[in-house]
Coordinates of C-alpha atoms in Angstrom, one line a residue:
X17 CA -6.0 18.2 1.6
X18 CA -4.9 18.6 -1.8
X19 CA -3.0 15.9 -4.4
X20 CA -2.4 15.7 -7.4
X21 CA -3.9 13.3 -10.3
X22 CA -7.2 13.6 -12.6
X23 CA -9.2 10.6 -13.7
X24 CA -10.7 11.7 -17.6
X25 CA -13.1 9.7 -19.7
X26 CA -12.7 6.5 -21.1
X27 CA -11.9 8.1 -24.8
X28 CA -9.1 9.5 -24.1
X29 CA -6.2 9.1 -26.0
X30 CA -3.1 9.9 -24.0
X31 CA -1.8 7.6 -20.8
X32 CA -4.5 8.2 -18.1
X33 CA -6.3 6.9 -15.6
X34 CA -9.9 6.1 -17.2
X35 CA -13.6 5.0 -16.0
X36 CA -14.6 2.2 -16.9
X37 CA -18.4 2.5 -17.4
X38 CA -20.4 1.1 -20.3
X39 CA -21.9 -2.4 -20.0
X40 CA -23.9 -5.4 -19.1
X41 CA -23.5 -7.9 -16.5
X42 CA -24.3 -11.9 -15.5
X43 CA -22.6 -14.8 -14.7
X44 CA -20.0 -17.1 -16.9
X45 CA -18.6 -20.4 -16.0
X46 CA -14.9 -21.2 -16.4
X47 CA -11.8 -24.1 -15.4
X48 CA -8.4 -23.2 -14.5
X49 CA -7.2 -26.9 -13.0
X50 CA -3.7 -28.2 -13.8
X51 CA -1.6 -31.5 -12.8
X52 CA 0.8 -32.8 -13.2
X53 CA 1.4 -36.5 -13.0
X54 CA 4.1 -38.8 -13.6
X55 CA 2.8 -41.4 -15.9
X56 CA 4.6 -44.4 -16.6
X57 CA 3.2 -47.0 -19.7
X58 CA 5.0 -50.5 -20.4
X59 CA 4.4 -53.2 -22.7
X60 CA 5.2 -57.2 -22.0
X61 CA 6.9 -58.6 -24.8
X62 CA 7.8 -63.0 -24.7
X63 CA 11.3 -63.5 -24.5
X64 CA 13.4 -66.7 -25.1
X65 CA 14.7 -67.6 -21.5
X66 CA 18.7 -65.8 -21.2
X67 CA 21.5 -66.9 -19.1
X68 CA 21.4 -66.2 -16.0
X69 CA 23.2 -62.8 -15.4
X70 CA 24.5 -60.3 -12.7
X71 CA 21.8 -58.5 -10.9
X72 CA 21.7 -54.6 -11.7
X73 CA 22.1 -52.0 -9.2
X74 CA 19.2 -51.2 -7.1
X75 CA 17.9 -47.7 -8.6
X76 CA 16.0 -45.2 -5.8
X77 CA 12.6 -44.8 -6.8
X78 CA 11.4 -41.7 -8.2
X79 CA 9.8 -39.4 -6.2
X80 CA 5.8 -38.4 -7.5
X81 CA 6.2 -34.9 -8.8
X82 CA 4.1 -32.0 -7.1
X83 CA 0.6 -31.5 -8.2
X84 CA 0.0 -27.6 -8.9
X85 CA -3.6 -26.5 -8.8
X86 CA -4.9 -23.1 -10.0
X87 CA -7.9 -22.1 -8.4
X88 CA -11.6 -23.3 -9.8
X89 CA -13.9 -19.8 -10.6
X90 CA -16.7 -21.9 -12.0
X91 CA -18.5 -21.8 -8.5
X92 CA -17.9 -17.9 -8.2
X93 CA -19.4 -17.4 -11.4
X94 CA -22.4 -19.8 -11.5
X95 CA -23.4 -18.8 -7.9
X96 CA -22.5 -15.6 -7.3
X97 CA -23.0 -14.1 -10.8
X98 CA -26.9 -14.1 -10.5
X99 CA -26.4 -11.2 -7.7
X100 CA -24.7 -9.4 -10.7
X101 CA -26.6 -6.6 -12.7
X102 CA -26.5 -4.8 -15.9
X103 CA -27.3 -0.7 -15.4
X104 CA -28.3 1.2 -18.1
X105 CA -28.5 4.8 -17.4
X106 CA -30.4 7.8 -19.5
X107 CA -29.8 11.1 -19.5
X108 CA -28.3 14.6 -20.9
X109 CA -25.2 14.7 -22.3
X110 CA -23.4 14.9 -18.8
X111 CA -24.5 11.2 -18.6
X112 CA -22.1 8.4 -17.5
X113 CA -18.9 7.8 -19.0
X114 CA -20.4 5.9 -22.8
X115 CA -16.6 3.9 -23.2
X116 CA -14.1 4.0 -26.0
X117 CA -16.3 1.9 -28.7
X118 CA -14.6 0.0 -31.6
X119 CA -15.1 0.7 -35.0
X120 CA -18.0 -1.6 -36.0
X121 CA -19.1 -2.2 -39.4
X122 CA -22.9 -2.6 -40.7
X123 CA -23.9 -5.9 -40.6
X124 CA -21.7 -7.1 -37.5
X125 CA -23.2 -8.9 -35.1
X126 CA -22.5 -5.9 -32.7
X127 CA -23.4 -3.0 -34.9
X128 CA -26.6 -2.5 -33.4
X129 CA -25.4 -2.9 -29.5
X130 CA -23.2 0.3 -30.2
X131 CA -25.6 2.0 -32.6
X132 CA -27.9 2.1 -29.2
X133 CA -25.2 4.0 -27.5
X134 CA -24.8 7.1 -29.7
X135 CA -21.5 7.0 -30.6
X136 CA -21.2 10.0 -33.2
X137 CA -19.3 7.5 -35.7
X138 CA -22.8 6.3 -36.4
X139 CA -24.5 8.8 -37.7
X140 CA -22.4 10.0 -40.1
X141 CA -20.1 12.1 -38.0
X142 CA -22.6 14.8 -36.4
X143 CA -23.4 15.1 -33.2
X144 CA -25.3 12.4 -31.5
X145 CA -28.9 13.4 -30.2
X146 CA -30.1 13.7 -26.8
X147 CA -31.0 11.4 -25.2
X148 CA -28.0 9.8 -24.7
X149 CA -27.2 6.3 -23.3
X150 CA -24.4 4.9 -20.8
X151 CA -24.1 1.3 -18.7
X152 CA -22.4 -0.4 -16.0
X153 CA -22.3 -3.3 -13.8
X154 CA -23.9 -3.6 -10.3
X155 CA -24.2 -6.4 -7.7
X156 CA -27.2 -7.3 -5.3
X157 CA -25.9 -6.3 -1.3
X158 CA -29.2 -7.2 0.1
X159 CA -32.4 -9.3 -0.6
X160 CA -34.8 -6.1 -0.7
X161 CA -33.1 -4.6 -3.6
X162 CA -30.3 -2.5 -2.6
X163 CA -27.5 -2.8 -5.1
X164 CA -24.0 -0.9 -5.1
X165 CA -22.1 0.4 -8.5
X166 CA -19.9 3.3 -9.5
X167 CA -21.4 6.6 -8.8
X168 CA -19.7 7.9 -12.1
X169 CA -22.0 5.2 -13.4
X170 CA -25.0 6.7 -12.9
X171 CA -23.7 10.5 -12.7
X172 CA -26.4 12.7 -14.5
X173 CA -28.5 9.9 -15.2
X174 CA -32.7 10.4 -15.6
X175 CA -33.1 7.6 -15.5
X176 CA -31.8 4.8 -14.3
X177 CA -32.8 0.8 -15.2
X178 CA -31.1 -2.4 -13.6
X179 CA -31.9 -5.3 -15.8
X180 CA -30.9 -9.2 -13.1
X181 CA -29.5 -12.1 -14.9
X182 CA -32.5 -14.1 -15.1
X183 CA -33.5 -11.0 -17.7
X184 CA -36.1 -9.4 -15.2
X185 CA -35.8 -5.3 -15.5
X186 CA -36.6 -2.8 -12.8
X187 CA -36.4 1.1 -12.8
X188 CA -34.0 2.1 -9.9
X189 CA -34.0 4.6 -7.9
X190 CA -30.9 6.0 -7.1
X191 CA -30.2 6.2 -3.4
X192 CA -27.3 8.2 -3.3
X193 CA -23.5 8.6 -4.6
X194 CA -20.4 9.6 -3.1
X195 CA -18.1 11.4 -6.1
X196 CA -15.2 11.4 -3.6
X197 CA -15.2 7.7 -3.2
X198 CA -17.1 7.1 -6.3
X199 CA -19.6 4.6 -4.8
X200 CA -23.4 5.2 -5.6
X201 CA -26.2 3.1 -4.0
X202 CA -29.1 2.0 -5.9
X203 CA -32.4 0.7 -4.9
X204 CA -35.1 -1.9 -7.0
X205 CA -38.3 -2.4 -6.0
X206 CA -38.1 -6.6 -5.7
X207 CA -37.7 -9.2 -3.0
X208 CA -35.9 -12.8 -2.2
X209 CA -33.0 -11.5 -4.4
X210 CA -30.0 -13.1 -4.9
X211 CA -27.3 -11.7 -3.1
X212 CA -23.2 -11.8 -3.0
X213 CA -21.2 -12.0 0.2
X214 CA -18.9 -9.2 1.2
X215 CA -15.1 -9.9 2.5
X216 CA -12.7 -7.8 3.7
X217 CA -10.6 -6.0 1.5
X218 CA -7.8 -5.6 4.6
X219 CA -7.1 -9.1 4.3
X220 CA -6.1 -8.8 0.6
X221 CA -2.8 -10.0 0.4
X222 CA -0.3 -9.2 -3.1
X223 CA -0.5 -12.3 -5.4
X224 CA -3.7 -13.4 -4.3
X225 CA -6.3 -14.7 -6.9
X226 CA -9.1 -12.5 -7.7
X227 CA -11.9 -13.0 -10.2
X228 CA -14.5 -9.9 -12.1
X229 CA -17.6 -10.5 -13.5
X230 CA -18.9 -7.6 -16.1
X231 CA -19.9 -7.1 -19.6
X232 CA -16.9 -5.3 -21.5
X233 CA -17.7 -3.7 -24.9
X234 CA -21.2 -5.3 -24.2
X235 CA -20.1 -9.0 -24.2
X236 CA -22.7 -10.2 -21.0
X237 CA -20.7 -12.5 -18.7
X238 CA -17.7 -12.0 -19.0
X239 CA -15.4 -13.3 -16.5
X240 CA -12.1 -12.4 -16.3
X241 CA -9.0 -12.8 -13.4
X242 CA -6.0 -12.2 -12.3
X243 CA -3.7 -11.4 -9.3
X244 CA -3.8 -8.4 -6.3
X245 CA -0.9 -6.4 -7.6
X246 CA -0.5 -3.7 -5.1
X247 CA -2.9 -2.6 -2.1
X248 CA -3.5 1.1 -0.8
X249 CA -2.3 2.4 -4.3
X250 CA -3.3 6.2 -4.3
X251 CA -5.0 8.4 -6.9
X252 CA -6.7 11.3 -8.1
X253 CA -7.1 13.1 -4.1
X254 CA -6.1 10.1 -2.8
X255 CA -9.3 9.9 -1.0
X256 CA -9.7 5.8 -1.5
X257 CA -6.5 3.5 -1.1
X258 CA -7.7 1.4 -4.1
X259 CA -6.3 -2.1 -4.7
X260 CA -4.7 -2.6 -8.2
X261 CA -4.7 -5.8 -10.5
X262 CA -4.1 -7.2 -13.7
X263 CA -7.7 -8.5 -13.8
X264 CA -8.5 -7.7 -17.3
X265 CA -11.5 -4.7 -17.2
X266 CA -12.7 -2.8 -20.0
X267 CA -15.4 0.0 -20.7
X268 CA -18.6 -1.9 -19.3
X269 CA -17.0 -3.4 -16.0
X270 CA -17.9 -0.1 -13.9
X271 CA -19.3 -1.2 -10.6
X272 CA -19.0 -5.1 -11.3
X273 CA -17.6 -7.0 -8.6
X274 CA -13.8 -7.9 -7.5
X275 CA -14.2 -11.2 -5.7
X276 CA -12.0 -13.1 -3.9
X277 CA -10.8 -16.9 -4.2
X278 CA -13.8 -17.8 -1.6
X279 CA -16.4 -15.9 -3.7
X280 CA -16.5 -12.8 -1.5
X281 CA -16.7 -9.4 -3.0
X282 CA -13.7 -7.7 -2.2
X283 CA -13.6 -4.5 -4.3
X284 CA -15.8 -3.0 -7.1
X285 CA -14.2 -2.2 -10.3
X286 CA -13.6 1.2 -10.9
X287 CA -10.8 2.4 -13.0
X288 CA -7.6 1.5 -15.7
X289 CA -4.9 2.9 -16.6
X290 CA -4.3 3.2 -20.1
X291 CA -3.1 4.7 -23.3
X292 CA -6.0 3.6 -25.6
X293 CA -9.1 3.5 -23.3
X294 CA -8.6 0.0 -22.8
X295 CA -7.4 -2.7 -20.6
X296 CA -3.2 -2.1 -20.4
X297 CA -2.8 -4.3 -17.3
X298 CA -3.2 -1.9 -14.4
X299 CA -6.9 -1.9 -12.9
X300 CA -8.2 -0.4 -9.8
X301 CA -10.9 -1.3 -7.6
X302 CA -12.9 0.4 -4.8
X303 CA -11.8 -1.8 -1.7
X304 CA -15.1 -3.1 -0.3
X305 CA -14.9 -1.6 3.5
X306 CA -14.4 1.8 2.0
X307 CA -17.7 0.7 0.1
X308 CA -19.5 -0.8 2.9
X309 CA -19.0 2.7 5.0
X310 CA -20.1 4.7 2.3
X311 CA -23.4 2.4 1.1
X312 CA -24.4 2.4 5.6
X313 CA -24.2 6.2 5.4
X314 CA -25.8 6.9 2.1
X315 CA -28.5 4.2 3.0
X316 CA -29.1 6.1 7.0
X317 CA -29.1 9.7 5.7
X318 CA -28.8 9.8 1.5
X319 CA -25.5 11.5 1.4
X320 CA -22.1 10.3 2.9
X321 CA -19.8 13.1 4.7
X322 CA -16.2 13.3 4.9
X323 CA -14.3 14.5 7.6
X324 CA -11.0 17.2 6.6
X325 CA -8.1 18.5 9.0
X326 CA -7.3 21.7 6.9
X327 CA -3.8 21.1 6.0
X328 CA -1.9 21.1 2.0
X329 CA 0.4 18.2 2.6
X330 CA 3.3 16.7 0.2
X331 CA 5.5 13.8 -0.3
X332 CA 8.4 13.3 2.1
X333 CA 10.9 12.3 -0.5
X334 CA 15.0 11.5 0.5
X335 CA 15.8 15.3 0.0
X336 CA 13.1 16.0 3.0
X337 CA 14.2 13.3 5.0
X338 CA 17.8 14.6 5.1
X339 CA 16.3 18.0 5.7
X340 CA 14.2 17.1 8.5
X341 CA 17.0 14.2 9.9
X342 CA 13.8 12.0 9.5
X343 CA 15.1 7.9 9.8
X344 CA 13.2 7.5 6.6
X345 CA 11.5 9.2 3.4
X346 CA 8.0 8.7 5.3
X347 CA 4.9 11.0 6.0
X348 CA 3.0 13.2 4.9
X349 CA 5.1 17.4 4.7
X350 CA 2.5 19.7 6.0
X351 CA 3.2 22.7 3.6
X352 CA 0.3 25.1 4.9
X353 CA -2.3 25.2 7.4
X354 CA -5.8 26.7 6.6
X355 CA -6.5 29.4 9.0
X356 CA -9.4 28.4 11.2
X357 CA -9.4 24.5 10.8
X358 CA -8.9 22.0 12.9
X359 CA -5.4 21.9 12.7
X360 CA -4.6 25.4 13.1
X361 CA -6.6 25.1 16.5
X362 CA -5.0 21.9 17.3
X363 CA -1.4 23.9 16.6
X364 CA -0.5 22.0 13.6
X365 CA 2.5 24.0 11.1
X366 CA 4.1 24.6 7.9
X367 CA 7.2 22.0 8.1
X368 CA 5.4 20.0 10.4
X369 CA 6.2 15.7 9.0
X370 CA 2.7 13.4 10.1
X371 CA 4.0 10.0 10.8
X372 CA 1.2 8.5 12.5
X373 CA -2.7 9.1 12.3
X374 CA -4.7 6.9 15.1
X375 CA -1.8 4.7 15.6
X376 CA -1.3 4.0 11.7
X377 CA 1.7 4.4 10.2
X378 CA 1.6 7.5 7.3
X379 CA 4.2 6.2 4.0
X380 CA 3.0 8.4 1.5
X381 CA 0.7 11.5 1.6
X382 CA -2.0 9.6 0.2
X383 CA -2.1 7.5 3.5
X384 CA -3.7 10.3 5.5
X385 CA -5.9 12.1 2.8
X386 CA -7.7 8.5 3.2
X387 CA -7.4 7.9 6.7
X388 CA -9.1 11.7 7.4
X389 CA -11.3 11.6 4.6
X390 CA -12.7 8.5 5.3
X391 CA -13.3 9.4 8.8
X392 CA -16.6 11.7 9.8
X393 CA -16.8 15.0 11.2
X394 CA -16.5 15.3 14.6
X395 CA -14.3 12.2 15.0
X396 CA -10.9 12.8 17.1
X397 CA -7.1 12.0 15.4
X398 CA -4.2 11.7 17.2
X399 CA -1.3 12.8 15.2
X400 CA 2.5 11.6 16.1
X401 CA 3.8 14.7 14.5
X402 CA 8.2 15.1 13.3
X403 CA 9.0 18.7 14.4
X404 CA 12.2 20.3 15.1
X405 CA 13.6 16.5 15.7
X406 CA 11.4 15.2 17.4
X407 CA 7.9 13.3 17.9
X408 CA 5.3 15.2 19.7
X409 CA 1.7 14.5 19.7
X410 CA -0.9 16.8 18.6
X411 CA -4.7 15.6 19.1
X412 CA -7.2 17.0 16.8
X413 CA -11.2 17.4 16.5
X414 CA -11.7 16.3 12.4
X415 CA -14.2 19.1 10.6
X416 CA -16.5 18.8 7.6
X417 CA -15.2 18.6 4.1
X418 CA -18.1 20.5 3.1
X419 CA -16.8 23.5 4.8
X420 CA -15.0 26.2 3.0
X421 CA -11.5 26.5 3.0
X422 CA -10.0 30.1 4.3
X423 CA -7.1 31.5 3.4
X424 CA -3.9 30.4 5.4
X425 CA -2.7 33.0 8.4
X426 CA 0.2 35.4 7.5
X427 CA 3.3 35.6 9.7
X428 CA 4.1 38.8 11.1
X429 CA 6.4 41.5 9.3
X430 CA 10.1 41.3 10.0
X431 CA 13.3 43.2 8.9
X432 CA 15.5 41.2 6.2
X433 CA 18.4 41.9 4.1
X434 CA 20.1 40.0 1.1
X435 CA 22.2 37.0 0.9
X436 CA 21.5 33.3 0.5
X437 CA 24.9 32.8 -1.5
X438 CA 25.2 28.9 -0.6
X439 CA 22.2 28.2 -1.9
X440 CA 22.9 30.3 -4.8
X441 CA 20.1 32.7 -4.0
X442 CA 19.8 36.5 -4.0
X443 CA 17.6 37.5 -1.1
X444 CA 16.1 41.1 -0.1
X445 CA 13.2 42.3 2.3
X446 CA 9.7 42.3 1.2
X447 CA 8.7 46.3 0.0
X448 CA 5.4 47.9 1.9
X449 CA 3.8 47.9 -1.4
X450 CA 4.7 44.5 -2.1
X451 CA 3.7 43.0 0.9
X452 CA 0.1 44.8 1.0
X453 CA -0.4 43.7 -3.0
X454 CA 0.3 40.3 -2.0
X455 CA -0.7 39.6 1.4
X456 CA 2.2 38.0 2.4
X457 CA 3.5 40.0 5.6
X458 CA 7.3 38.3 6.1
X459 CA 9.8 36.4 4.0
X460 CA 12.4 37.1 1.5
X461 CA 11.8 38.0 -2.5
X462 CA 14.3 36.0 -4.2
X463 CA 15.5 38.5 -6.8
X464 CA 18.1 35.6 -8.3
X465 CA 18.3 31.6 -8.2
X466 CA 21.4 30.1 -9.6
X467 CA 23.2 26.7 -8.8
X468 CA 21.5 24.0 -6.2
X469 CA 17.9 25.9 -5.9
X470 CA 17.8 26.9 -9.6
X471 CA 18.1 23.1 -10.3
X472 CA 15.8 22.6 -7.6
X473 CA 12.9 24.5 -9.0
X474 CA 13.1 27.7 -7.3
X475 CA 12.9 30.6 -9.6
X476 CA 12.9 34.5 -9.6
X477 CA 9.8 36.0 -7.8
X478 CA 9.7 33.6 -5.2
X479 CA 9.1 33.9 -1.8
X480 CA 11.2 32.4 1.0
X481 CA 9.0 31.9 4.0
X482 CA 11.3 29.4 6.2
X483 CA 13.8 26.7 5.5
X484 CA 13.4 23.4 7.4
X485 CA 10.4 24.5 9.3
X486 CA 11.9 27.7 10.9
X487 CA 10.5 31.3 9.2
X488 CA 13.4 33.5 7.9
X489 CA 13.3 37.6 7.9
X490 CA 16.5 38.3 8.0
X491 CA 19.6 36.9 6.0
X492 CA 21.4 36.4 8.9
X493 CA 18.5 33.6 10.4
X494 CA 19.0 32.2 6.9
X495 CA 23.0 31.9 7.5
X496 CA 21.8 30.3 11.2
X497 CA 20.3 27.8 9.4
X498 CA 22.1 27.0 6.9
X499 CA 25.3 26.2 8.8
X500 CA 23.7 23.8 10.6
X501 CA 22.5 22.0 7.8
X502 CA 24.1 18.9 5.7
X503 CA 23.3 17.3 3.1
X504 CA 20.3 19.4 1.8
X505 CA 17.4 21.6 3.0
X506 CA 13.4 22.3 2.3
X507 CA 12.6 25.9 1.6
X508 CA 9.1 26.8 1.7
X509 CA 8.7 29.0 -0.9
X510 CA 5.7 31.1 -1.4
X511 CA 4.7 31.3 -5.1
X512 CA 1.6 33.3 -6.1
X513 CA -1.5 31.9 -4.0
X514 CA 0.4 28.4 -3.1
X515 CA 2.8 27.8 -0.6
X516 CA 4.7 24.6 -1.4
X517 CA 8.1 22.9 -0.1
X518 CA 10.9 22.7 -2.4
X519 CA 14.2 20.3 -1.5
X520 CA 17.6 21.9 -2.0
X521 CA 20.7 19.4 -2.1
X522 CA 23.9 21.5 -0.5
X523 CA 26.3 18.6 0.2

């Protein structure tokens, strides 16, 4: 499956979703507690006795205002911040991610922390030497030394050195990592390790407290926290339903814990959003039971495997919902099918809607690249599939990721003529020539686009291969369809190599 969305290094300039590697980890204590109390202070004074006089009004007593208690992170970060490491990393220049580092003048008490890290601003401008440097955060899963981080952490590393709170150092050996997920599992030679305890990241609930420990810019236990903003937010391939926050994390958090309010990891820090390279208010973490599966594998075989149903999918937006007389904009718009998959066999199709993978409900596209991705090959899905109006259930065997995608079938040739004219397109057969040259065997070449599917994207050169699921050859399908239709339609337009749906507002 295919989405859009890139994840580029911590430098860059432009709004982007950034790593966040380059630092040191340990533990920090901090309060939040605040009351509120009524408090009420009188002083006696003699007085001359006063004639007797009418007794006031009783007066209701005032009710004790409500105490409001943030939560207390000093336990989370005294106990569980010994289980957190620092990683330092050494390699070529395809090293991990070094961070967008400050301008640091000789003689401040962090000059030489950054020195160590090559930035080229230190020597003068040229090119920094190999070797080069990068860090990150860990944490401690298990007393024998097995410890989970980033895998863009320790991506290209030589060498790779975990350095424990209590300042012990030990050279890792790096188990495995997963780029797709982005989790890497390391291993130290030690025992009777401290370690943290894992939650459940499907409990997460928006507005919940959450706490992360890491070394930002360098600065060793750091603790920072903040709120669950979204859950199952969906980027890059939209392989890993992260869960953002406004926990504060900077260049150096990279595979530092997320904990909850009960000192369980829930997520590892992996990624911000941001202009500068630095913390804007929208972080992302790696939910910890995508984690969990990923470490079990990597730790049984070395290498984790994804599973892949061999389908381009896009958002169902309102246009597609009105075209499809879906209830709601919801699923995932199956645009092509790769020829040979495992859902070409299990009769999957272009126009196809998936509502439902397994019994869970598909919102956005993202939904199933995750739920396939993060299943393994071999595994079964049961699809509740929208088609021609209607649900219909398609079962289907999931294949490797691994394997090579082929190219997507070809329907066979047909007769057409031109028209099109609600849509405001001029339509005419495919020529011999063209066809062979392109490999496209039916559909119409869209000579023209004015009015609705000009504004709608389509353009000169395009190919129409069907309009709300159903192929057209011949202008006269294309009228069929179009007088049954409302208020808009989705042609599937084929346009160089990619075949892609396009929604066309009529009414």
């Amino acid at each position: 499956m295919r989405n859009e969305g890139a994840v580029t290094a911590i430098t860059a300039k432009r709004l982007t979703l950034a790593l966040c590697a380059a630092g040191v980890i340990g533990g920090a204590v901090g309060a939040l507690a605040v009351n509120h109390n009524n408090v009420a202070a009188e002083t006696a004074a003699a007085a001359a006795p006063a004639p007797a006089a009418a007794p006031a009004p009783a007066v209701a007593a005032a009710a004790p205002a409500a105490t409001v208690t943030l939560p207390d992170f000093t336990r989370i970060a005294s106990q569980n911040g010994k289980a957190v490491v620092n990683i330092r990393v050494m390699g070529g220049m395809k090293t991990a991610n070094r961070g967008n580092m400050p301008q640091i003048p000789p003689g401040h008490p962090l000059y030489e922390f950054f020195r160590q890290f090559q930035d080229p601003r230190f020597g003068g401008g040229r090119e920094a030497p190999a070797p080069v440097f990068g860090a990150g955060s860990g944490f401690i899963v298990s007393p024998d030394g097995v410890i989970l981080t980033n895998a863009h952490v320790v991506q290209g590393a030589d060498e790779v050195t975990v350095k424990l709170q209590d300042r012990r150092e030990f050279r890792a050996k790096v188990l495995g990592a997963d780029p797709r997920t982005d989790v890497a599992v390391l291993k130290i030679d030690a025992k009777n390790l401290p370690t943290v305890p894992l939650g459940q990241s499907r409990s997460l609930l928006v507005g919940e407290w959450v706490l992360a420990i890491g070394s930002p810019y360098g600065l060793e236990s750091t603790v920072t926290a903040g709120v669950v903003s979204a859950t199952g937010r969906s980027l890059q391939d939209g392989v890993v339903p992260f869960i953002q926050t406004d926990v504060a994390v900077n260049p150096g958090n990279s595979g530092g814990p997320l904990f909850n309010t009960r000192g369980e990891v829930v997520g590892i820090n992996s990624q911000i959003y941001s202009q500068t390279g630095g913390y804007q208010g929208l972080s992302f973490a790696i939910p910890i039971d995508v984690a969990v599966k990923i470490k079990d594998q990597i730790v049984a075989t070395g290498k984790a495997q994804h599973a892949k149903l061999g389908v381009n999918v896009q958002e169902v937006g309102q246009a597609f919902a009105d075209s499809f007389r879906l209830d709601s904009p919801e699923g995932a718009l199956v645009s092509s099918v790769e020829r040979g998959s495992p859902a070409e066999r299990a009769g999957l199709k272009s126009g196809d809607v998936i509502r439902r993978v397994n019994g869970k409900p598909i919102v956005s596209y993202g939904d199933l690249s995750s739920i396939i991705a993060l299943s393994r090959p071999g595994e079964r899905a049961s699809l509740d599939v929208w088609r021609d109006g209607k649900l219909v259930r398609i079962d289907a065997t999931l294949g490797d990721a691994n394997e090579k995608a082929k190219r997507a079938p070809q329907e066979e040739l047909a007769q057409s003529s031109d028209g099109g004219a609600k849509l405001g397109l001029a339509l005419r057969p495919l020529e011999p020539i063209e066809r062979r040259q392109s490999g496209i065997a039916t559909g119409l070449v869209i000579e023209d686009a004015a009015g609705a599917a000009a504004m709608a994207g389509v353009e000169p050169g395009d190919v129409l291969i069907s309009i709300n699921g159903r192929p057209v050859n011949s202008v006269e399908q294309v009228r069929d369809v179009m007088g049954k239709a409302s208020k808009s339609v989705a042609l599937l337009i084929q346009r160089g190599d990619a075949k892609i749906f396009i929604p066309v507002r009529i009414g």
